[in-house]
Structure formats: C-alpha cells, structure tokens
Coordinates of C-alpha atoms in Angstrom, one line a residue:
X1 CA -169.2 59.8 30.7
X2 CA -168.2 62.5 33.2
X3 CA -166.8 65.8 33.2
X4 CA -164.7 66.7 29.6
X5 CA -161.8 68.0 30.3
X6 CA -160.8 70.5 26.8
X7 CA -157.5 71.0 25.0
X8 CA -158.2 75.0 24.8
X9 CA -155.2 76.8 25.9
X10 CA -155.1 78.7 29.0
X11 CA -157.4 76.3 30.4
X12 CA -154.8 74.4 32.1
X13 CA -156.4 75.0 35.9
X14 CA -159.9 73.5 34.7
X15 CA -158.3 70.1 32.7
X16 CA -156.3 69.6 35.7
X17 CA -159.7 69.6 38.1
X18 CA -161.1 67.4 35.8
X19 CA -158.6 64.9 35.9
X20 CA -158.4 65.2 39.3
X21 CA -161.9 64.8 40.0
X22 CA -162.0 61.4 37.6
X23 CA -159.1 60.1 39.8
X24 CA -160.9 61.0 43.3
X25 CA -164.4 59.1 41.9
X26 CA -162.8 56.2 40.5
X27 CA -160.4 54.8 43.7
X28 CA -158.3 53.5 40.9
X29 CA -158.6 54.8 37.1
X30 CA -155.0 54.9 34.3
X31 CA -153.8 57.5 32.6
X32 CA -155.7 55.8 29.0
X33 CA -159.3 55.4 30.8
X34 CA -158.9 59.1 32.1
X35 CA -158.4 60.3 28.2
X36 CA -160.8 58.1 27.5
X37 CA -163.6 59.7 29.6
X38 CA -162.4 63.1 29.7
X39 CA -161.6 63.8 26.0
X40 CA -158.2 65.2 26.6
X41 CA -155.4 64.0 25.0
X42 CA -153.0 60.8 26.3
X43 CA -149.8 63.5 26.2
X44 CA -151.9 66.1 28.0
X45 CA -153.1 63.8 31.0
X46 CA -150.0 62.1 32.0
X47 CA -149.0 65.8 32.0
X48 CA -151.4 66.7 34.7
X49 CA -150.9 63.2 36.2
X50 CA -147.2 63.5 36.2
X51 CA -147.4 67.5 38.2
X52 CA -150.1 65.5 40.3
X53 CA -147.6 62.8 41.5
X54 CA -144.9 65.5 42.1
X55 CA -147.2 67.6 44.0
X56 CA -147.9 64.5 46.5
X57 CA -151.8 64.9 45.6
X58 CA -152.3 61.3 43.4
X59 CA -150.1 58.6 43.6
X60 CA -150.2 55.4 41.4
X61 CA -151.0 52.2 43.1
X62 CA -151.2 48.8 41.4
X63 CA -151.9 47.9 37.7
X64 CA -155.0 46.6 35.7
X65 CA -154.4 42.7 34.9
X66 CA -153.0 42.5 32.1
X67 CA -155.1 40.8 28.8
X68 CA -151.7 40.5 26.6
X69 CA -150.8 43.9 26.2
X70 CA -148.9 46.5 29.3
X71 CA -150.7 46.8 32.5
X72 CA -152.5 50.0 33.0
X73 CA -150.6 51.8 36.3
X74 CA -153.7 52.7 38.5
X75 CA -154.0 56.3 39.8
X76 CA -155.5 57.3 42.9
X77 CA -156.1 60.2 45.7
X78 CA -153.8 60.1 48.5
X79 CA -155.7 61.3 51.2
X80 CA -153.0 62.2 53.6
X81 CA -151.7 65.2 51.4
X82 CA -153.2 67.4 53.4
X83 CA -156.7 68.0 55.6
X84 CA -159.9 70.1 55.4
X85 CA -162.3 71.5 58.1
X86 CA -165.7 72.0 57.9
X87 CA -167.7 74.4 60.5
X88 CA -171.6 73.7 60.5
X89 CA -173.6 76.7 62.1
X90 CA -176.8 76.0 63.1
X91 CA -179.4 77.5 65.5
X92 CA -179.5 75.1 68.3
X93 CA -175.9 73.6 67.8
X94 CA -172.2 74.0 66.2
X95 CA -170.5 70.8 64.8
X96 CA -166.6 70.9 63.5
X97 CA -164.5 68.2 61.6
X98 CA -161.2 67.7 60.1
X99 CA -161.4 65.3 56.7
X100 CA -158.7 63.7 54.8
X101 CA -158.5 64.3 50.5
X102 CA -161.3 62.0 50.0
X103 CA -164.0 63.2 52.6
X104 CA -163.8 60.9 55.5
X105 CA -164.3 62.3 58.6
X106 CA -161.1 62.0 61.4
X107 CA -162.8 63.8 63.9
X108 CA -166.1 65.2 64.6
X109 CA -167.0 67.4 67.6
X110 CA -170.6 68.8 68.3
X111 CA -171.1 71.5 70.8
X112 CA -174.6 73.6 71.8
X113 CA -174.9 76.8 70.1
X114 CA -174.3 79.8 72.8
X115 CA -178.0 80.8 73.2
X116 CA -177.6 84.3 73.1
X117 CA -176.2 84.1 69.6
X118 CA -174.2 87.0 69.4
X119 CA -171.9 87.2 66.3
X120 CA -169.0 87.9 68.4
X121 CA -169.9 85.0 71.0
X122 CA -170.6 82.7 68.0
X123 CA -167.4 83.3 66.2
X124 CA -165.1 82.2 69.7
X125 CA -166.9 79.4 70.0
X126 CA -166.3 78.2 66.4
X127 CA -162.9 78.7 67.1
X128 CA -162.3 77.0 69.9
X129 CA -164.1 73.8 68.2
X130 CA -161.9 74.2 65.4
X131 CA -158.7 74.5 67.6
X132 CA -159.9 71.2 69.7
X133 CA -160.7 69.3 66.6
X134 CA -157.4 69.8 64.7
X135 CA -155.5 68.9 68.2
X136 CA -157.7 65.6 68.6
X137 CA -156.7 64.8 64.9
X138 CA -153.5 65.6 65.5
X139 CA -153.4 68.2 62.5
X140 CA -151.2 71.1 62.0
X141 CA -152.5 74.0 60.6
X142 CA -149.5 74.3 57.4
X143 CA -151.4 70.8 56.4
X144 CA -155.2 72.5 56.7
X145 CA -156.2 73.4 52.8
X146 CA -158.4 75.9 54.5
X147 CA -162.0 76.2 56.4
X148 CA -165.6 75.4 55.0
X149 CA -168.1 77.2 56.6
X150 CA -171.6 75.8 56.2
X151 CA -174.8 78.6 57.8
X152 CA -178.0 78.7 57.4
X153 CA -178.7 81.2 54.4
X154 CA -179.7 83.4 52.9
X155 CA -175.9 84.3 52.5
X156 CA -174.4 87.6 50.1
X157 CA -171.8 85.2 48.7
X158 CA -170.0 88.1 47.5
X159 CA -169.4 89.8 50.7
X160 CA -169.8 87.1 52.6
X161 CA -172.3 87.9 54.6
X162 CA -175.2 85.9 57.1
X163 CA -178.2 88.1 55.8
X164 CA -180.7 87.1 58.0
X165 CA -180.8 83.8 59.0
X166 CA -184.1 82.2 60.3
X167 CA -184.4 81.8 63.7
X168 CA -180.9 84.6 64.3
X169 CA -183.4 87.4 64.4
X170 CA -180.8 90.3 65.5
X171 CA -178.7 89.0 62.5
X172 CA -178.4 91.5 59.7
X173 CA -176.1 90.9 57.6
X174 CA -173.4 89.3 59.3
X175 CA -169.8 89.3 58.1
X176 CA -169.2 86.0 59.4
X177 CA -167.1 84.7 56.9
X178 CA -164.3 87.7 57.2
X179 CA -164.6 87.2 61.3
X180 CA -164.0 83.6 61.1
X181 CA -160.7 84.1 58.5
X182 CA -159.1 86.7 61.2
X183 CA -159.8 85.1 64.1
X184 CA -158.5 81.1 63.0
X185 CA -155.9 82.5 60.0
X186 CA -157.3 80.2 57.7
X187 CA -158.8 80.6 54.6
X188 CA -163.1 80.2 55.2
X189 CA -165.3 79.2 52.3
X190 CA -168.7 79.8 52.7
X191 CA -171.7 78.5 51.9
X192 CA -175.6 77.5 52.6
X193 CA -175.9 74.9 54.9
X194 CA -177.9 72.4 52.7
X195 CA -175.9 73.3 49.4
X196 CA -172.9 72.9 51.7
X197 CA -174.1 68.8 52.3
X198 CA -175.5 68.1 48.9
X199 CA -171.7 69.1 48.0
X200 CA -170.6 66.5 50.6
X201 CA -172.8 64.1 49.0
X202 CA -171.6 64.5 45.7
X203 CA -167.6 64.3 47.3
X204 CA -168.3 61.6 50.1
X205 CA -171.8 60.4 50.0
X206 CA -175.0 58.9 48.0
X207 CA -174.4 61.7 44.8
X208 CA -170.5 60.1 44.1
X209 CA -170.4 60.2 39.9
X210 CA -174.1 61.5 39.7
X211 CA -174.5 63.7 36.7
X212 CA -177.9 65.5 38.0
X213 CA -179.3 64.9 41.8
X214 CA -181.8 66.9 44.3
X215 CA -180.7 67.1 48.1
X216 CA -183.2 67.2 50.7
X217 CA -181.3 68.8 53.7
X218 CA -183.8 68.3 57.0
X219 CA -182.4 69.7 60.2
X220 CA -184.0 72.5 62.5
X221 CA -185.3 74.3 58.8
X222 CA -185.7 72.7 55.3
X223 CA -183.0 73.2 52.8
X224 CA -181.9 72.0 49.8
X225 CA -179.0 71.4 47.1
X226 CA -178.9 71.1 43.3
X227 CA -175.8 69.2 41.3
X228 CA -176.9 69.5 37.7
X229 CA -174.7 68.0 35.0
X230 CA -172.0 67.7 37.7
X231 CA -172.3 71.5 38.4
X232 CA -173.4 72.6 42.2
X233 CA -176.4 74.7 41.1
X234 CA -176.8 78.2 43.1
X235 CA -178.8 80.7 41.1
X236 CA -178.5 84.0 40.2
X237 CA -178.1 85.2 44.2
X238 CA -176.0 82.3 44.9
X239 CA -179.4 81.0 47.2
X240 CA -181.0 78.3 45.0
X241 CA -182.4 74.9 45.6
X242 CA -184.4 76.6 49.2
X243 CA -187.4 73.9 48.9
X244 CA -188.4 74.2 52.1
X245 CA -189.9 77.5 51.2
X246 CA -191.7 76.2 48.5
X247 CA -195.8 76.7 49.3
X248 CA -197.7 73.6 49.7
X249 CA -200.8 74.6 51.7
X250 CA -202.5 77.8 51.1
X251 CA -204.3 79.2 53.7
X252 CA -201.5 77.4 55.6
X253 CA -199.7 78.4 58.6
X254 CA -197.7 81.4 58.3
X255 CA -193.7 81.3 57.9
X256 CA -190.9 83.3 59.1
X257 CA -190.3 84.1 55.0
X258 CA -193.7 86.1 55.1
X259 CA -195.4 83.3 52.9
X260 CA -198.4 80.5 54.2
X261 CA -198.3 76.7 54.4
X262 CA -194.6 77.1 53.2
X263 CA -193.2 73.1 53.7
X264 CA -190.4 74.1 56.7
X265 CA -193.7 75.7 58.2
X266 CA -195.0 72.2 58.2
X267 CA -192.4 69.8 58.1
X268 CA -189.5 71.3 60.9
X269 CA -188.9 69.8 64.0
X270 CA -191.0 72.6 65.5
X271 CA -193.8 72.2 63.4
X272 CA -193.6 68.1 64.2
X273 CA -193.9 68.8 68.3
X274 CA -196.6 71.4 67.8
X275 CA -198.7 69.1 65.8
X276 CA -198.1 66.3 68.4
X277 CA -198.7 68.6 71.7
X278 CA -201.9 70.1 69.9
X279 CA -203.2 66.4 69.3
X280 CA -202.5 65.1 72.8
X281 CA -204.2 68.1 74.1
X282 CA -207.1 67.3 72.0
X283 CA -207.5 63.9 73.4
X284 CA -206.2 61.9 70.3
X285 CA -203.6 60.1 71.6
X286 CA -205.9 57.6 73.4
X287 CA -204.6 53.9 72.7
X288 CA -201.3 55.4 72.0
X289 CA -198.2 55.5 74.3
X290 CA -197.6 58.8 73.5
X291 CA -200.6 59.3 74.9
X292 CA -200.3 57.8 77.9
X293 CA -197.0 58.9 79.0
X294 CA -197.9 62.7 78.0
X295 CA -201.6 63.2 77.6
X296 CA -201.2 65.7 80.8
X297 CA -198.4 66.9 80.1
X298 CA -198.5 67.8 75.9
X299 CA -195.6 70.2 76.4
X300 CA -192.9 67.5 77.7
X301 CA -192.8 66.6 74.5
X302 CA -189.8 67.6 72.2
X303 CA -189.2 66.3 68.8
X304 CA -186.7 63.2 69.5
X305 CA -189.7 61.7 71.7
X306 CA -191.7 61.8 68.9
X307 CA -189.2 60.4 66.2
X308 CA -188.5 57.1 68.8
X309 CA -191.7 56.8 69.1
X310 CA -193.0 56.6 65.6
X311 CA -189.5 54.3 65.1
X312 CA -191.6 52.1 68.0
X313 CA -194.5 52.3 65.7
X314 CA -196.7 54.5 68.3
X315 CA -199.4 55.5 66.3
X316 CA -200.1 59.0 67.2
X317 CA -196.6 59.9 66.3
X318 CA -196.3 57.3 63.3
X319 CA -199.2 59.7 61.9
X320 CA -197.5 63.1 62.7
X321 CA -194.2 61.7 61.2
X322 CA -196.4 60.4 58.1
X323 CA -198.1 63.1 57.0
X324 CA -195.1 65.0 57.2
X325 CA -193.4 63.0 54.7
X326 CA -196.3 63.3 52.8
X327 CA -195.5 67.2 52.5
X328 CA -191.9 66.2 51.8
X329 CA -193.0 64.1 48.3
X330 CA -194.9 66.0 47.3
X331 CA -191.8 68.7 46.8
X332 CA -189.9 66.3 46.1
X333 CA -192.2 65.5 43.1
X334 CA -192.6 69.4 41.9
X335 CA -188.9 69.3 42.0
X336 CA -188.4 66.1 40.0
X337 CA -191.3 67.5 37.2
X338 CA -189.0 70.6 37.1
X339 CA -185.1 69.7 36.7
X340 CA -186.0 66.0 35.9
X341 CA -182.6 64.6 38.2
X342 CA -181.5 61.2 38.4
X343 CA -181.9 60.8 42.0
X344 CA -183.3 62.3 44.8
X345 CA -180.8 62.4 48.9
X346 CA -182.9 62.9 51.9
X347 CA -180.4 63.9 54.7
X348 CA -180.5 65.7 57.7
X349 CA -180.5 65.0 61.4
X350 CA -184.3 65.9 62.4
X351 CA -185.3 63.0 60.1
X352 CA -183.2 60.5 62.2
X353 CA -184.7 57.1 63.7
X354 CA -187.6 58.0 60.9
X355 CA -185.5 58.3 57.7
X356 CA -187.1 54.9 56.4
X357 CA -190.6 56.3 56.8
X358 CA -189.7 59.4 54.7
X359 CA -187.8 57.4 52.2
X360 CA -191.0 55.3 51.8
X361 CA -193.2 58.2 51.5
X362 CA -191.1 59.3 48.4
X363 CA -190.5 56.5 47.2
X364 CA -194.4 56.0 46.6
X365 CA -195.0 59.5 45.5
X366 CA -192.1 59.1 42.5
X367 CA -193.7 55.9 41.5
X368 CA -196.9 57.1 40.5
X369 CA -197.1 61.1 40.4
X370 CA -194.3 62.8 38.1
X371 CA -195.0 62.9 34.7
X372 CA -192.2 60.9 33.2
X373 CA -193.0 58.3 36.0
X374 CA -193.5 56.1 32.3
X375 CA -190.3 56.2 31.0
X376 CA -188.3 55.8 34.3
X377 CA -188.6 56.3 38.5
X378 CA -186.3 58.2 39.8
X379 CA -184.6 57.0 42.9
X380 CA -184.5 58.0 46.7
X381 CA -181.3 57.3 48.4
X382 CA -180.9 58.0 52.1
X383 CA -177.9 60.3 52.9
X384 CA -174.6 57.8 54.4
X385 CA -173.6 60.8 56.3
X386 CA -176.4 60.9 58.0
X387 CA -176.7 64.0 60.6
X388 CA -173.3 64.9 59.6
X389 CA -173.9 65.9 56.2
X390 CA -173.0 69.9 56.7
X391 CA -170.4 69.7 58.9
X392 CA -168.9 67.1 56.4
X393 CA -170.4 69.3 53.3
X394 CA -168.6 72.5 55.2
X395 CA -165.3 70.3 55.0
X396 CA -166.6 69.3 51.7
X397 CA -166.6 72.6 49.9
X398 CA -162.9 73.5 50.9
X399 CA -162.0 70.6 48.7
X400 CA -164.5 70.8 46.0
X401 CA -163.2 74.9 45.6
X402 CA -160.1 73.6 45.0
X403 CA -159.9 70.2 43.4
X404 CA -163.3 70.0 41.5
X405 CA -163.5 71.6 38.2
X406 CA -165.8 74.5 37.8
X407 CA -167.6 75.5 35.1
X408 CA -168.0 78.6 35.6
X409 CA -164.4 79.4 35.5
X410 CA -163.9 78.1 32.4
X411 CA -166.8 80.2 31.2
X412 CA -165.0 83.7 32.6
X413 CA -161.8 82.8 30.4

C-alpha cells in the first residue's frame, strides 16, 4: 500500500496529489484500484480523476480484461501536458534538460562551468543552456511548469540561498535561486544536488513505489538523499541525508567541513587521483599499466584514467577504486543500522565505468554487517539515470512540488 489519500475536508489539494501520484507509478491503474490503495472514497476519486481528465494531466487508456463483470477504464499520465527543466550546478560543469510529465529526458545539454565562478557569470550561463535546451526540444516556455534547480548545498531553503558551497569559496550566501527566476521568468525550485537526484529516482529511476530508500549521490563531492515512508526526508535545516560528511577515519585527512577522515575527504574524485599519483610516485605501480604509462609522470593522471583503468582490471587502480568502496559500505551500513530503508541507489557520475565494483562492495558489506542482516538484506540498486541523475532530479523536483503529495502540507492545515 502506498500513499492514503484522507476524506478530511479542506484537504482536497493533498487527495488530489495522491491520486495523482498512484496514476503516474502505476502506467495504468482504475478509478476502483486507486480507492482501493488510497483509502478514499470511489465518489471522491473519480472526482479528482474526472478534474484530472479535464485539465489534460491523465487520460484513460484501455480497460482491464474483463473476468464477467465491466472492464475497469485504465488511467494514466499524459506526458505531453506540459514540460519541466532541471538546471544541475556543479563545480566543474553545468548540465540542463527539458523532461516530459513522467521524467524522461528530451534533451540534455552539458556545458563546463565558467571557471571563475562568479554568481553573475554563473547565472548567464545557466540561462543560456536553458534557452538552447528548450529550443532543441522544441518547447515553449507557456508549456514549462517551471525550473528545478539542483546545487551543491548547504542551501537556506527559505531564502534561497547557496550558503557556501564546497569548492565556491567566494560564495557566501548566494541568492541564486531569486537571480535565476528574474533572469529566465520562470518559476526556480531549489534544492541540494543529491536530494535533488534521489527525488529523480524516486519519479524516474531505481526508487519508483519505494516506501523508504537511501541515495548515494557520487559526483565531484558525496551527497546524499532520504525518501522515508514516501516522504523526501530534509531535516530540520532542510540539509539532511549529507553522508559524505559522515567521519570514517579519525586521524584522517582533513576536510573542507573542518572535520578529519570525513568519507568525501576519502572517497571524491580528488581524493581517488591523489591516492593514485602518491602510489605511482612511491614506486607501487610496478606490474601495473598504470604504472608504466605514468610512473614518471604521477600528475598526468586525472580521475577518468583511473576509473578505465580499474574497468580494464589494472591493478593499482582496481585497488584505489576498491578501497574506496570500501569507505562507501561502510556508510552505507551506519546508514542502513540507523533508518533501516528498503533499498540502498548508488548514482553519480565520478563512479562511472566502476559502478559494478562499488555495487559489489556494498553488496558484501549489507550481507554480513547491519544488524538485522538476519531477518532480511537490504538491496543495492545502481542508479538508471546514471550521471544524469541531478540534472534529471533538478527537472525532477518541479514535478514532484507540484504533482506529488506532501505531507507536510497536510500537516500545516
């Protein structure tokens, strides 16, 4: 059973969400199986249904076979009613896409991030990606539903504001999310960057009908995303879920946060080519090719060298790439002793051409470490958006702000 929708009045916004939301996870659900699973009345669904169809949102599509009695009139999403964006801002580079009603990407564009950085700078180039990608797609902007915007945090969700973002040093505070409204026209929704793609999982990915699920975001930091009982998860400052400063080594090296042998401080891309450059210079890469392509050169190397070569099975950079994801589980494993989810998304584009040897690593570490490895093992899913999960999460949260139901709405009645 999924969301329950309620038959309180002045609730009407919330029980139309969660009818909604049954039709967009089911691809074809009736009217009876939507009462059935929500806890709403018959009359009040094909209310909702009814305003759905008129709106252009759902539209039916077939019939159930019939067993003897009326054929059930299936319901589902039309996914040309209208089109999200999703911006993803990261350090090193800016992604856009336009996504119909259900998720799926029309068009993605990537660009490099302007190195200087400035706000200003930042904010004209994420305009002009979102300008190219709605003319590729061939979108208007009357059919846009608005503008997710997925940054690295930690964000002030109520003033929408960058605070200071790792790696954006000169960042303080940043009032992106205003900047970005003026200067497009649309409406921007904001968000973390890894909560933004575990919200694209749970829309368009691995976490579609998952009541409770952990997201492993891996790109140039460590992030993270927490659905619990269908609810996105944020925390009192709206910054939850940030595993990749949880501490794992003490004594270890020292993170931008201010704490040691945090896991991004062991686990990011940087961290990955400085533990492979301070190997070859030691000698260790003898036997390896790795080693023989760079040993007199360590610096050369840069962290998709490394991931194709532990993909070849090279075995200096098999090792690097292994012992990170043995920091990954064993998060992963505090995490899944702490909020007990029913599955656990690695996603991310600094794990790519390695996500298999990550996966593994997990995989082993939930089989025989959490406490309630007894009474079940959780499992690890690799993300199918792959190194697109924010930018499609960014898209992601437009349509989950306005079509999924939230809880804590209902709660503020």
């Amino acid at each position: 059973m999924r969301q329950a929708g309620t038959n309180l009045p002045k609730v009407g916004q919330y029980n139309r969400a969660v009818v909604l939301d049954q039709i967009q996870l089911a691809d074809g659900i009736s009217r009876v199986e939507i009462a059935e699973l929500t806890g709403l009345t018959p009359q009040t669904v094909s209310g909702i249904v009814r305003r759905l169809i008129d709106e252009g949102i759902v539209r039916e599509d077939g019939a159930t076979v019939s067993n003897g009695g009326k054929p059930r009139t299936l319901l589902r999403v039309n996914a040309d009613a209208g089109r999200a964006v999703g911006l993803h801002f990261d350090p090193v580079q800016l992604a856009c896409v336009v996504v119909d009603l259900l998720g799926r990407p029309l068009v993605i564009v990537q660009r490099p991030t302007p190195p200087d950085a400035d706000p200003a700078r930042i904010t004209a180039a994420m305009v002009e990606l979102v300008d190219e990608v709605l003319a590729s797609a061939g979108v208007t902007r009357d059919r846009v539903l608005g503008l997710g915007l997925a940054t690295p945090g930690p964000i002030d969700q109520a003033h929408g504001m960058l605070v200071a973002p790792p790696q954006l040093h000169s960042w303080a505070r940043v009032p992106l999310k205003q900047m970005l409204a003026e200067a497009t026209g649309l409406p921007v929704t904001l968000d973390n960057d890894a909560t933004a793609a575990a919200i694209g999982e749970r829309w368009a990915g691995a976490g579609r009908g998952v009541a409770n699920f952990a997201y492993f975001f891996l790109g140039t930091g460590v992030g993270g995303g927490l659905v619990l009982g269908h609810q996105v998860h944020r925390g009192g400052s709206m910054n939850a879920a940030e595993f990749g400063h949880t501490s794992v080594q003490p004594g270890g090296p020292p993170c931008y946060c201010g704490n040691p042998g945090c896991l991004e401080s062991l686990i990011s891309p940087a961290a990955v080519v400085a533990e492979t450059r301070r190997r070859l210079a030691a000698g260790e890469g003898a036997g390896s090719e790795l080693g023989r392509l760079f040993r007199d050169n360590p610096t050369a190397v840069d962290h998709g060298v490394v991931r194709l070569a532990a993909a070849s099975v090279d075995r200096l950079a098999a090792e690097v790439i292994d012992a990170a994801a043995e920091w990954l589980a064993t998060v992963v494993v505090n995490v899944v002793n702490i909020v007990d989810v029913d599955l656990v998304v690695l996603g991310g584009h600094s794990i790519r051409h390695v996500e298999t040897r990550f996966q593994r690593a997990v995989e082993r570490a939930l089989a025989t470490r959490p406490l309630a490895r007894g009474i079940r093992t959780v499992p690890v899913a690799l993300s199918p958006l792959g190194p697109d999960a924010a930018v499609v999460g960014g898209a992601a949260l437009v349509l989950h702000a306005t079509y999924s139901p939230q809880v804590s709405e209902l709660l503020s009645l």
